[in-house]
Amino acid sequence: MASERFLPQEVIRRKRDGESLADDEIRDLVTAITEGVATEGQVAAFTMAVLLRGMDARECSTLSLAMRDSGDVLNWERARLRGPVIDKHSSGGVGDCVSLMLAPMLAACGGHVPMISGRGLGHSGGTLDKLCSIPGYCIQPGSARFMQVVETVGCAIIGQSESLAPADGRIYAVRDVTATVESVPLITASILSKKLAAGLDALVMDVKTGNGAFAATPEMARDLADSIVRVASLAGVPAVSVVTDMDQPLAPCAGNALEVFEAIAYLAGKRRDPNLHEVVLALGSELLVLAAMAGDRATACQMLETTLADGSATEHFAAMVAALGGPGDLIDRPDLYLPVAPIQVPVTAKEKGVVSHIDTRALGLTVVALGGGRVRPDDDIDAAVGLSKLVRHGDEVTPGTELGRIHARDDAGAEQAKRSVLAAVTIGPKPVKPLPLIREIRRSAG
Ligand code: URA
């Protein structure tokens, strides 16, 4: 319970005026948010005050731990585990379906992955919304069932809930629709509240940077990367942040069911996009080394490749889906289960040249406008819509080359999306320098 006569507006006022909040004030506010005593308006005002005024390292760490403690913190001591409890999280981007592949790959390497993921936020897609396109898949199984699946299958991807980081649930939903996402302390606390609640031994963080990331500049990305490593270490969880590119969508598609199709094609070896593969291996190998499951990154990459080659990653994905209520044969027959949009139309280039710039955020917002994201916290999502076959930075095009394909519910949505994609992709006359995918790796100083 928050202290008696606690007034959220007083804490909001102090942060609005740029003051540093005391630990007790932060904890009381988080309690008030969790218990529903603080109103949605107060949550919005608080997050806007933090976005504009910032928080120092102590405040950020207190906020993260208070949000973690708003629900259960999993304890694995009594579970029968054959390896360490490890996890990966992304700060959010477009076409980022890495978690769907990496969780089962890590489990197939012998780790246990209790992945608590988020819904889409702003223009970015959320792992949870992607999983919701799988019929029957339960994203809130309760802590006991969650732990059981992680113990027996090796991985489970679920959402924050009333029992796991509930404070993040309320704050996240408000941030999504109040333009209060792009804040280092709020992103740190949101991510770590979920990750620390999962009782991890090690964490790898994918910090996206570029025009489709919340940390758009390299400076903000480095700040976020360091903030996450610092607060996780303070909480006793070794962490490493890999800063990766978001100046173009990571996968060649964006949209909930479309990204599940992409992940299944990747795991099953039908189509393995090289950009996705590079990021999967970079994150996975960092984590396997951090958790002492591999001696060096080359060995770790080999272990991850083996899980793809021998089918064990696919088996872990299938077992996870089945254990959480989804169809046991999803991998073999995704077309049977995943929703498909009724309208699919190509967007084609009008001129000859080279793709010199992609407005990734605009592509993410195109998916939201098609119905694949939320405008209000309680909006339903259309899992079938989105974009596929997207061109990449540096691709050569001529008139008629497909820049991407729209998956829409109706003609009006498709037409609007076509215009947005054309505006988001710039075609220039000259060859461009390739965009490095892995920008920087930030580890704990100690
Ligand atoms: N992912 C989260 O869980 N929270 C954020 O604030 C951003 C990305």
XYZ file of C-alpha atoms in Angstrom, residues 14-435:
422
model
C 8.086 17.908 -8.343
C 9.194 15.940 -11.405
C 7.485 18.483 -13.693
C 9.640 21.151 -12.050
C 12.791 19.142 -12.662
C 13.388 17.980 -9.092
C 14.917 14.672 -8.141
C 12.396 12.268 -6.540
C 13.115 10.437 -3.289
C 13.075 6.617 -3.355
C 9.938 6.531 -1.168
C 8.076 8.873 -3.479
C 8.866 6.683 -6.494
C 7.859 3.503 -4.667
C 4.600 5.064 -3.421
C 3.739 6.285 -6.897
C 4.357 2.842 -8.408
C 2.145 1.305 -5.705
C -0.582 3.859 -6.446
C -0.331 3.037 -10.152
C -0.416 -0.715 -9.530
C -3.408 -0.466 -7.199
C -5.296 1.775 -9.600
C -5.295 4.667 -7.103
C -3.401 6.890 -9.548
C -5.628 7.790 -12.483
C -4.758 7.269 -16.153
C -4.332 11.059 -16.409
C -1.825 11.007 -13.556
C 0.137 8.183 -15.186
C 0.217 10.199 -18.425
C 1.332 13.365 -16.625
C 4.033 11.490 -14.700
C 5.452 9.817 -17.802
C 5.454 13.117 -19.708
C 7.237 14.819 -16.789
C 9.892 12.066 -16.781
C 10.261 12.231 -20.558
C 10.839 15.989 -20.447
C 12.850 16.244 -17.209
C 14.652 12.891 -17.085
C 15.719 10.848 -14.081
C 19.180 10.252 -12.636
C 20.647 6.762 -12.307
C 19.375 6.305 -8.726
C 15.811 7.326 -9.593
C 15.840 5.081 -12.667
C 17.053 2.120 -10.690
C 14.471 2.698 -7.915
C 11.695 2.987 -10.515
C 12.816 -0.241 -12.241
C 12.973 -2.223 -8.996
C 9.660 -0.828 -7.710
C 7.990 -1.825 -10.990
C 9.576 -5.282 -10.780
C 8.259 -5.641 -7.221
C 4.729 -4.610 -8.239
C 4.123 -8.346 -8.881
C 5.772 -11.749 -8.364
C 9.509 -12.203 -8.829
C 10.085 -15.744 -10.063
C 12.372 -17.953 -8.022
C 13.850 -20.922 -9.878
C 15.661 -22.516 -6.934
C 13.233 -25.389 -6.601
C 12.782 -25.995 -10.324
C 14.577 -28.819 -12.111
C 16.649 -26.875 -14.596
C 19.425 -28.239 -16.788
C 20.916 -24.842 -17.596
C 20.898 -21.158 -16.676
C 17.865 -18.872 -16.832
C 18.570 -16.430 -19.668
C 16.697 -13.933 -21.779
C 16.819 -11.388 -24.600
C 14.786 -8.221 -25.053
C 14.568 -5.535 -27.707
C 13.981 -1.851 -27.150
C 11.517 -2.009 -30.037
C 11.575 -1.607 -33.773
C 9.884 -2.504 -37.034
C 10.046 -6.034 -38.438
C 11.850 -7.245 -35.339
C 10.733 -10.850 -34.845
C 14.073 -12.014 -33.397
C 12.556 -13.178 -30.081
C 10.350 -15.726 -31.843
C 13.426 -17.459 -33.237
C 16.034 -16.796 -30.581
C 14.029 -18.037 -27.567
C 13.691 -21.600 -28.954
C 17.285 -21.550 -30.261
C 18.600 -20.651 -26.796
C 16.405 -23.322 -25.224
C 17.777 -25.843 -27.715
C 21.291 -24.837 -26.568
C 20.345 -25.837 -23.003
C 19.188 -22.515 -21.543
C 15.826 -21.782 -19.921
C 14.146 -18.719 -21.357
C 11.252 -17.163 -19.406
C 10.557 -14.339 -21.842
C 8.080 -11.719 -20.629
C 7.377 -9.544 -23.662
C 5.421 -6.421 -24.442
C 2.661 -5.386 -26.828
C 3.357 -3.068 -29.736
C 4.365 0.376 -28.595
C 3.841 3.435 -30.820
C 5.015 2.576 -34.334
C 6.927 -0.529 -33.171
C 5.631 -4.077 -33.224
C 5.392 -6.148 -30.022
C 6.278 -9.823 -29.664
C 3.087 -10.355 -27.708
C 0.833 -9.033 -30.474
C 2.637 -11.307 -32.919
C 1.985 -14.352 -30.736
C -1.686 -13.383 -30.439
C -2.048 -14.154 -34.142
C -1.582 -17.851 -33.258
C -5.025 -19.276 -32.446
C -5.280 -20.609 -28.886
C -1.858 -19.323 -27.764
C -2.193 -18.163 -24.153
C -0.136 -15.068 -23.368
C -1.132 -14.960 -19.679
C -0.899 -18.511 -18.382
C -0.202 -17.535 -14.728
C 3.176 -17.732 -13.018
C 2.992 -21.435 -12.065
C 2.160 -22.643 -15.591
C 4.705 -20.224 -17.085
C 7.446 -21.670 -14.881
C 6.377 -25.211 -15.668
C 6.615 -24.611 -19.429
C 10.026 -22.936 -19.057
C 11.191 -25.881 -16.945
C 9.946 -28.641 -19.241
C 10.095 -27.108 -22.741
C 12.980 -24.706 -22.130
C 11.264 -21.501 -23.284
C 7.976 -19.675 -22.955
C 7.121 -16.263 -24.338
C 4.267 -14.603 -22.492
C 3.073 -11.127 -21.518
C 3.251 -9.098 -18.373
C 0.139 -9.737 -16.319
C -1.609 -8.952 -13.045
C 0.966 -11.153 -11.326
C 4.089 -10.206 -13.338
C 5.162 -6.544 -13.470
C 1.567 -5.217 -13.377
C 2.823 -1.638 -12.948
C 4.441 -1.887 -16.375
C 1.142 -3.051 -17.841
C -0.593 0.182 -16.832
C 2.275 2.517 -17.604
C 3.068 0.863 -20.953
C -0.519 1.155 -22.191
C -0.600 4.872 -21.371
C 2.853 5.588 -22.865
C 1.823 3.891 -26.091
C -0.826 6.505 -26.793
C 0.580 9.632 -25.123
C 3.881 10.093 -26.988
C 5.871 9.219 -23.869
C 7.855 6.250 -25.113
C 11.188 7.860 -26.026
C 12.672 8.227 -22.557
C 15.757 6.339 -21.351
C 14.570 5.915 -17.728
C 11.034 4.894 -18.764
C 12.279 2.362 -21.326
C 14.861 1.017 -18.851
C 12.279 0.602 -16.083
C 9.677 -0.881 -18.419
C 12.047 -3.473 -19.819
C 13.830 -4.351 -16.600
C 10.640 -4.575 -14.528
C 9.646 -7.507 -16.739
C 13.109 -9.003 -17.147
C 14.056 -8.814 -13.450
C 10.652 -10.282 -12.477
C 11.605 -13.367 -14.496
C 14.482 -14.190 -12.100
C 17.230 -14.218 -14.731
C 20.872 -15.332 -14.540
C 21.832 -13.265 -17.614
C 20.255 -10.855 -20.109
C 21.155 -9.637 -23.584
C 19.511 -6.431 -24.666
C 18.984 -5.420 -28.302
C 19.029 -1.623 -28.276
C 17.747 -0.397 -31.611
C 18.993 2.857 -33.077
C 18.045 4.767 -36.198
C 14.939 6.366 -37.612
C 12.668 3.472 -36.609
C 13.932 3.213 -33.035
C 12.891 4.966 -29.835
C 16.578 5.742 -29.345
C 16.919 7.432 -32.736
C 20.418 8.852 -32.234
C 23.598 6.871 -31.461
C 24.007 8.950 -28.258
C 20.566 8.050 -26.921
C 21.078 4.403 -27.884
C 24.363 4.303 -25.969
C 22.708 5.960 -22.989
C 19.910 3.400 -23.015
C 22.326 0.513 -23.542
C 24.425 1.621 -20.553
C 21.396 2.387 -18.390
C 20.026 -1.137 -18.878
C 23.390 -2.789 -18.202
C 23.909 -0.638 -15.081
C 20.471 -1.167 -13.518
C 20.450 -4.909 -14.332
C 23.905 -5.289 -12.743
C 22.755 -3.373 -9.643
C 19.936 -5.897 -9.368
C 22.486 -8.738 -9.631
C 21.783 -9.723 -13.249
C 24.769 -9.641 -15.637
C 23.700 -7.933 -18.867
C 25.151 -6.892 -22.191
C 23.593 -4.453 -24.665
C 24.033 -4.840 -28.404
C 23.186 -1.656 -30.312
C 21.698 -2.621 -33.684
C 20.396 -0.870 -36.780
C 16.829 0.357 -37.141
C 17.325 2.637 -40.160
C 15.325 0.021 -42.042
C 12.976 -2.768 -40.923
C 14.971 -5.735 -39.670
C 12.905 -8.414 -41.433
C 11.651 -7.811 -44.969
C 8.132 -7.617 -43.496
C 6.220 -5.882 -40.693
C 2.901 -6.973 -39.258
C 1.866 -9.483 -36.628
C 0.982 -12.700 -38.482
C 3.418 -11.822 -41.298
C 6.296 -11.832 -38.815
C 5.188 -15.164 -37.351
C 5.230 -16.565 -40.928
C 8.751 -15.125 -41.316
C 9.947 -16.653 -38.031
C 8.544 -20.060 -38.962
C 10.181 -19.910 -42.413
C 13.476 -19.017 -40.685
C 13.301 -21.819 -38.128
C 12.206 -24.384 -40.688
C 15.010 -23.300 -43.051
C 12.640 -22.356 -45.885
C 13.749 -18.708 -46.001
C 16.469 -17.312 -43.763
C 16.835 -13.588 -44.213
C 20.563 -12.674 -43.857
C 19.917 -9.496 -41.824
C 17.694 -11.320 -39.363
C 20.232 -14.122 -39.128
C 23.108 -11.759 -38.372
C 21.222 -10.098 -35.518
C 19.962 -13.431 -34.125
C 23.526 -14.782 -34.013
C 25.016 -11.573 -32.569
C 22.507 -11.445 -29.702
C 22.440 -15.173 -29.071
C 26.212 -15.572 -29.037
C 26.682 -12.636 -26.631
C 24.167 -14.209 -24.274
C 25.615 -17.733 -24.427
C 29.066 -16.353 -23.570
C 27.704 -14.092 -20.788
C 25.879 -17.059 -19.247
C 29.061 -19.203 -19.530
C 27.274 -21.650 -21.844
C 29.975 -21.095 -24.490
C 33.639 -20.186 -24.114
C 33.713 -17.707 -26.980
C 31.455 -16.154 -29.589
C 32.570 -18.420 -32.447
C 31.622 -21.517 -30.430
C 28.362 -19.872 -29.409
C 27.470 -19.125 -33.061
C 28.227 -22.729 -33.944
C 25.905 -23.932 -31.161
C 23.112 -21.674 -32.430
C 23.611 -22.777 -36.059
C 23.445 -26.408 -34.945
C 20.012 -25.864 -33.359
C 18.773 -24.708 -36.772
C 20.513 -27.440 -38.753
C 19.381 -30.347 -36.547
C 15.798 -29.085 -36.174
C 15.992 -28.743 -32.387
C 15.116 -25.022 -32.452
C 12.003 -25.813 -34.498
C 11.067 -28.571 -32.057
C 11.379 -26.195 -29.092
C 9.235 -23.572 -30.846
C 6.561 -26.167 -31.674
C 6.613 -27.540 -28.112
C 6.285 -24.026 -26.648
C 3.318 -23.170 -28.895
C 1.580 -26.447 -28.055
C 2.266 -26.127 -24.303
C 0.715 -22.669 -24.299
C -2.437 -23.772 -26.097
C -1.566 -23.189 -29.776
C -1.761 -25.762 -32.588
C 0.847 -28.528 -32.362
C 1.410 -28.523 -36.136
C 1.746 -24.742 -36.617
C 5.265 -25.124 -37.996
C 4.128 -27.597 -40.662
C 0.936 -25.807 -41.641
C 1.145 -22.096 -40.778
C -1.240 -21.233 -43.659
C -3.941 -23.213 -41.959
C -3.769 -21.227 -38.741
C -2.354 -17.746 -39.252
C -4.723 -15.050 -40.513
C -4.178 -13.743 -44.027
C -5.387 -10.323 -45.226
C -8.058 -10.366 -47.974
C -6.307 -7.687 -50.025
C -2.680 -7.970 -51.123
C -1.305 -5.410 -53.541
C 2.228 -4.522 -54.633
C 3.687 -1.024 -54.375
C 6.060 -0.446 -57.262
C 8.905 1.953 -57.949
C 8.248 4.781 -60.374
C 11.855 5.488 -61.230
C 15.256 3.876 -61.692
C 17.847 4.219 -58.953
C 19.027 2.970 -55.576
C 17.093 2.861 -52.294
C 18.960 5.573 -50.415
C 16.730 6.137 -47.364
C 13.872 4.318 -45.659
C 11.634 6.106 -43.165
C 11.242 3.102 -40.898
C 9.003 4.822 -38.360
C 6.633 5.774 -41.202
C 6.496 2.123 -42.296
C 5.677 1.116 -38.697
C 2.929 3.744 -38.591
C 1.607 2.418 -41.903
C 1.107 -0.957 -40.216
C -0.654 0.782 -37.299
C -2.908 2.677 -39.755
C -3.787 -0.600 -41.492
C -5.080 -1.816 -38.107
C -1.974 -3.760 -37.029
C -1.302 -1.491 -34.012
C -3.256 0.511 -31.470
C -4.480 4.080 -31.466
C -6.153 3.698 -28.023
C -4.934 1.385 -25.210
C -7.881 -1.023 -25.537
C -8.008 -1.177 -29.345
C -8.205 -4.599 -30.990
C -5.482 -5.467 -33.455
C -5.887 -6.878 -36.939
C -3.214 -9.591 -36.968
C -3.392 -10.207 -40.718
C -2.452 -6.769 -42.025
C 1.012 -5.361 -42.678
C 3.786 -5.095 -45.222
C 5.889 -7.793 -46.851
C 8.621 -8.105 -49.497
C 10.084 -4.786 -48.402
C 13.084 -3.446 -50.296
C 16.323 -2.858 -48.444
C 18.640 0.110 -48.203
C 20.999 -0.058 -51.204
C 18.711 -2.175 -53.406
C 18.688 -1.212 -57.080
C 15.240 -0.627 -58.546
C 13.741 0.192 -61.938
C 10.198 1.347 -62.756
C 7.858 -1.490 -61.771
C 10.189 -3.096 -59.178
C 8.208 -4.081 -56.094
C 9.098 -1.837 -53.135
C 6.829 -3.828 -50.888
C 3.463 -5.541 -50.700
C 0.478 -4.226 -48.770
C -1.691 -6.653 -46.788
C -4.923 -4.801 -46.028
C -8.455 -5.397 -44.800
C -10.047 -3.107 -47.429
C -9.255 -1.131 -50.596
C -9.225 2.254 -48.886
C -6.645 1.034 -46.340
C -4.537 -0.465 -49.135
C -4.562 2.774 -51.152
C -3.565 4.868 -48.144
C -0.795 2.385 -47.266
C 0.513 2.449 -50.859
C 0.921 6.222 -50.667
C 2.666 5.926 -47.283
C 5.136 3.304 -48.519
C 5.960 5.344 -51.631
C 6.620 8.386 -49.425
C 8.718 6.352 -46.960
C 11.153 4.925 -49.527
C 13.569 7.386 -51.129
C 15.203 6.373 -54.400
C 18.395 8.211 -55.276
C 20.666 8.229 -58.313
C 23.904 6.996 -56.673
C 25.056 3.836 -54.897
C 24.886 4.148 -51.089
C 27.146 2.935 -48.279
C 25.752 -0.240 -46.645
C 24.249 0.224 -43.173
